[in-house]
């Protein structure tokens, strides 16, 4: 969550209103942050969360941009993160960006995740 700390500092410096959720966020604050972000009159336009802390049950249907900056070895975790914005009630197209640094372990993680997704498609989805 170190990058979340950096992004939070940037948002504060720019005066952006935002919500943040990570593994240290208590349950009550999680619910409040989600409700505040999704409110029709919300001035908060940034919701930062770690993919692992996101878990199940988070609905960010008012979000229209998802930026993945720390890909997971398990591609289902990243897909789940994208699904936070692809929810019932979403009225806008959702754009997803994945940030990857060249020649890093991150690049290999994404390559392996893509292989796993292809295998999932062949074995699980097609019933082979």
PDB file of C-alpha atoms in Angstrom:
ATOM      1  CA  UNK A   1       0.000   0.000   0.000  1.00  0.00           C
ATOM      2  CA  UNK A   2       3.027   2.286  -0.211  1.00  0.00           C
ATOM      3  CA  UNK A   3       1.925   3.571  -3.596  1.00  0.00           C
ATOM      4  CA  UNK A   4      -1.512   4.324  -2.134  1.00  0.00           C
ATOM      5  CA  UNK A   5       0.281   6.487   0.442  1.00  0.00           C
ATOM      6  CA  UNK A   6       2.043   8.366  -2.355  1.00  0.00           C
ATOM      7  CA  UNK A   7      -1.185   8.787  -4.336  1.00  0.00           C
ATOM      8  CA  UNK A   8      -2.952   9.980  -1.200  1.00  0.00           C
ATOM      9  CA  UNK A   9      -0.235  12.593  -0.602  1.00  0.00           C
ATOM     10  CA  UNK A  10      -0.652  13.768  -4.201  1.00  0.00           C
ATOM     11  CA  UNK A  11      -4.435  14.032  -3.858  1.00  0.00           C
ATOM     12  CA  UNK A  12      -4.079  16.054  -0.665  1.00  0.00           C
ATOM     13  CA  UNK A  13      -1.472  18.317  -2.290  1.00  0.00           C
ATOM     14  CA  UNK A  14      -3.780  18.942  -5.277  1.00  0.00           C
ATOM     15  CA  UNK A  15      -6.831  19.397  -3.059  1.00  0.00           C
ATOM     16  CA  UNK A  16      -8.652  16.453  -4.645  1.00  0.00           C
ATOM     17  CA  UNK A  17     -11.446  14.868  -2.658  1.00  0.00           C
ATOM     18  CA  UNK A  18     -11.003  11.103  -2.539  1.00  0.00           C
ATOM     19  CA  UNK A  19     -11.764   7.895  -0.669  1.00  0.00           C
ATOM     20  CA  UNK A  20      -9.205   5.289   0.334  1.00  0.00           C
ATOM     21  CA  UNK A  21      -9.617   1.676   1.330  1.00  0.00           C
ATOM     22  CA  UNK A  22      -6.866  -0.764   2.252  1.00  0.00           C
ATOM     23  CA  UNK A  23      -6.359  -3.696   4.599  1.00  0.00           C
ATOM     24  CA  UNK A  24      -6.167  -1.379   7.623  1.00  0.00           C
ATOM     25  CA  UNK A  25      -9.551   0.279   6.984  1.00  0.00           C
ATOM     26  CA  UNK A  26     -12.171  -0.721   9.596  1.00  0.00           C
ATOM     27  CA  UNK A  27     -15.430  -2.208   8.285  1.00  0.00           C
ATOM     28  CA  UNK A  28     -17.537   0.824   9.272  1.00  0.00           C
ATOM     29  CA  UNK A  29     -15.206   3.205   7.432  1.00  0.00           C
ATOM     30  CA  UNK A  30     -15.250   0.929   4.377  1.00  0.00           C
ATOM     31  CA  UNK A  31     -19.039   1.123   4.158  1.00  0.00           C
ATOM     32  CA  UNK A  32     -19.026   4.878   4.721  1.00  0.00           C
ATOM     33  CA  UNK A  33     -16.379   5.444   2.023  1.00  0.00           C
ATOM     34  CA  UNK A  34     -18.304   3.362  -0.528  1.00  0.00           C
ATOM     35  CA  UNK A  35     -21.603   5.114   0.236  1.00  0.00           C
ATOM     36  CA  UNK A  36     -19.960   8.553   0.113  1.00  0.00           C
ATOM     37  CA  UNK A  37     -18.263   7.833  -3.216  1.00  0.00           C
ATOM     38  CA  UNK A  38     -21.434   6.438  -4.809  1.00  0.00           C
ATOM     39  CA  UNK A  39     -23.698   9.265  -3.581  1.00  0.00           C
ATOM     40  CA  UNK A  40     -25.234  11.220  -6.469  1.00  0.00           C
ATOM     41  CA  UNK A  41     -23.978  14.550  -5.113  1.00  0.00           C
ATOM     42  CA  UNK A  42     -20.530  13.285  -4.071  1.00  0.00           C
ATOM     43  CA  UNK A  43     -17.568  15.578  -4.633  1.00  0.00           C
ATOM     44  CA  UNK A  44     -15.227  12.592  -4.258  1.00  0.00           C
ATOM     45  CA  UNK A  45     -14.111  11.483  -7.704  1.00  0.00           C
ATOM     46  CA  UNK A  46     -11.182   9.244  -6.749  1.00  0.00           C
ATOM     47  CA  UNK A  47     -11.508   5.927  -4.915  1.00  0.00           C
ATOM     48  CA  UNK A  48      -8.161   4.326  -4.145  1.00  0.00           C
ATOM     49  CA  UNK A  49      -8.116   0.748  -2.938  1.00  0.00           C
ATOM     50  CA  UNK A  50      -5.729  -2.153  -2.792  1.00  0.00           C
ATOM     51  CA  UNK A  51      -6.999  -5.061  -4.872  1.00  0.00           C
ATOM     52  CA  UNK A  52      -6.684  -7.544  -2.012  1.00  0.00           C
ATOM     53  CA  UNK A  53      -8.525  -5.287   0.455  1.00  0.00           C
ATOM     54  CA  UNK A  54     -11.241  -4.720  -2.131  1.00  0.00           C
ATOM     55  CA  UNK A  55     -12.473  -8.273  -1.772  1.00  0.00           C
ATOM     56  CA  UNK A  56     -16.072  -9.169  -2.395  1.00  0.00           C
ATOM     57  CA  UNK A  57     -19.106  -7.002  -1.912  1.00  0.00           C
ATOM     58  CA  UNK A  58     -17.745  -3.637  -3.007  1.00  0.00           C
ATOM     59  CA  UNK A  59     -19.932  -1.824  -5.494  1.00  0.00           C
ATOM     60  CA  UNK A  60     -18.382   1.215  -7.155  1.00  0.00           C
ATOM     61  CA  UNK A  61     -21.010   1.565  -9.871  1.00  0.00           C
ATOM     62  CA  UNK A  62     -20.423   5.315 -10.149  1.00  0.00           C
ATOM     63  CA  UNK A  63     -16.766   4.794 -11.118  1.00  0.00           C
ATOM     64  CA  UNK A  64     -15.975   4.993 -14.815  1.00  0.00           C
ATOM     65  CA  UNK A  65     -12.182   4.592 -14.775  1.00  0.00           C
ATOM     66  CA  UNK A  66     -10.190   1.754 -13.192  1.00  0.00           C
ATOM     67  CA  UNK A  67      -6.397   2.008 -13.022  1.00  0.00           C
ATOM     68  CA  UNK A  68      -4.500  -1.149 -12.083  1.00  0.00           C
ATOM     69  CA  UNK A  69      -0.986  -0.258 -11.002  1.00  0.00           C
ATOM     70  CA  UNK A  70       0.033  -3.415  -9.130  1.00  0.00           C
ATOM     71  CA  UNK A  71      -0.938  -6.551 -11.011  1.00  0.00           C
ATOM     72  CA  UNK A  72      -1.488  -9.790  -9.113  1.00  0.00           C
ATOM     73  CA  UNK A  73      -0.095 -13.241  -9.946  1.00  0.00           C
ATOM     74  CA  UNK A  74      -3.684 -14.444  -9.810  1.00  0.00           C
ATOM     75  CA  UNK A  75      -5.474 -12.830 -12.774  1.00  0.00           C
ATOM     76  CA  UNK A  76      -8.849 -13.369 -11.104  1.00  0.00           C
ATOM     77  CA  UNK A  77      -7.889 -10.796  -8.455  1.00  0.00           C
ATOM     78  CA  UNK A  78      -7.347  -8.146 -11.137  1.00  0.00           C
ATOM     79  CA  UNK A  79     -10.580  -9.112 -12.899  1.00  0.00           C
ATOM     80  CA  UNK A  80     -12.399  -8.786  -9.600  1.00  0.00           C
ATOM     81  CA  UNK A  81     -10.912  -5.305  -9.159  1.00  0.00           C
ATOM     82  CA  UNK A  82     -12.242  -4.291 -12.579  1.00  0.00           C
ATOM     83  CA  UNK A  83     -15.640  -5.728 -11.702  1.00  0.00           C
ATOM     84  CA  UNK A  84     -15.995  -3.215  -8.852  1.00  0.00           C
ATOM     85  CA  UNK A  85     -16.984  -0.645 -11.476  1.00  0.00           C
ATOM     86  CA  UNK A  86     -18.875  -3.053 -13.778  1.00  0.00           C
ATOM     87  CA  UNK A  87     -21.911  -3.384 -11.548  1.00  0.00           C
ATOM     88  CA  UNK A  88     -25.670  -3.200 -11.846  1.00  0.00           C
ATOM     89  CA  UNK A  89     -26.510   0.482 -11.885  1.00  0.00           C
ATOM     90  CA  UNK A  90     -23.470   1.507 -13.912  1.00  0.00           C
ATOM     91  CA  UNK A  91     -24.655   4.072 -16.429  1.00  0.00           C
ATOM     92  CA  UNK A  92     -21.346   5.050 -18.038  1.00  0.00           C
ATOM     93  CA  UNK A  93     -18.785   3.146 -20.089  1.00  0.00           C
ATOM     94  CA  UNK A  94     -15.923   1.926 -17.892  1.00  0.00           C
ATOM     95  CA  UNK A  95     -12.335   2.392 -19.043  1.00  0.00           C
ATOM     96  CA  UNK A  96      -9.612   0.184 -17.558  1.00  0.00           C
ATOM     97  CA  UNK A  97      -5.927   1.086 -17.639  1.00  0.00           C
ATOM     98  CA  UNK A  98      -3.126  -1.210 -16.500  1.00  0.00           C
ATOM     99  CA  UNK A  99       0.185   0.455 -15.650  1.00  0.00           C
ATOM    100  CA  UNK A 100       3.199  -1.771 -16.294  1.00  0.00           C
ATOM    101  CA  UNK A 101       6.868  -0.820 -16.129  1.00  0.00           C
ATOM    102  CA  UNK A 102       9.074  -2.283 -18.878  1.00  0.00           C
ATOM    103  CA  UNK A 103      11.721  -4.852 -17.961  1.00  0.00           C
ATOM    104  CA  UNK A 104      10.455  -5.483 -14.432  1.00  0.00           C
ATOM    105  CA  UNK A 105       8.991  -8.401 -12.521  1.00  0.00           C
ATOM    106  CA  UNK A 106       5.668  -6.651 -13.018  1.00  0.00           C
ATOM    107  CA  UNK A 107       5.884  -7.326 -16.750  1.00  0.00           C
ATOM    108  CA  UNK A 108       6.434 -11.039 -16.064  1.00  0.00           C
ATOM    109  CA  UNK A 109       3.513 -11.119 -13.639  1.00  0.00           C
ATOM    110  CA  UNK A 110       1.189  -9.762 -16.320  1.00  0.00           C
ATOM    111  CA  UNK A 111       2.538 -12.222 -18.915  1.00  0.00           C
ATOM    112  CA  UNK A 112       1.945 -15.158 -16.550  1.00  0.00           C
ATOM    113  CA  UNK A 113      -1.512 -13.868 -15.668  1.00  0.00           C
ATOM    114  CA  UNK A 114      -2.417 -13.717 -19.373  1.00  0.00           C
ATOM    115  CA  UNK A 115      -1.265 -17.332 -19.806  1.00  0.00           C
ATOM    116  CA  UNK A 116      -3.396 -18.375 -16.829  1.00  0.00           C
ATOM    117  CA  UNK A 117      -6.437 -16.614 -18.306  1.00  0.00           C
ATOM    118  CA  UNK A 118      -5.932 -18.387 -21.643  1.00  0.00           C
ATOM    119  CA  UNK A 119      -5.695 -21.735 -19.852  1.00  0.00           C
ATOM    120  CA  UNK A 120      -8.836 -20.875 -17.896  1.00  0.00           C
ATOM    121  CA  UNK A 121     -10.613 -20.138 -21.154  1.00  0.00           C
ATOM    122  CA  UNK A 122      -9.526 -23.428 -22.698  1.00  0.00           C
ATOM    123  CA  UNK A 123      -9.941 -25.756 -19.725  1.00  0.00           C
ATOM    124  CA  UNK A 124     -12.686 -24.307 -17.557  1.00  0.00           C
ATOM    125  CA  UNK A 125     -14.854 -22.219 -19.828  1.00  0.00           C
ATOM    126  CA  UNK A 126     -14.902 -24.675 -22.747  1.00  0.00           C
ATOM    127  CA  UNK A 127     -15.204 -27.721 -20.502  1.00  0.00           C
ATOM    128  CA  UNK A 128     -12.167 -29.550 -21.859  1.00  0.00           C
TER     129      UNK A 128
END
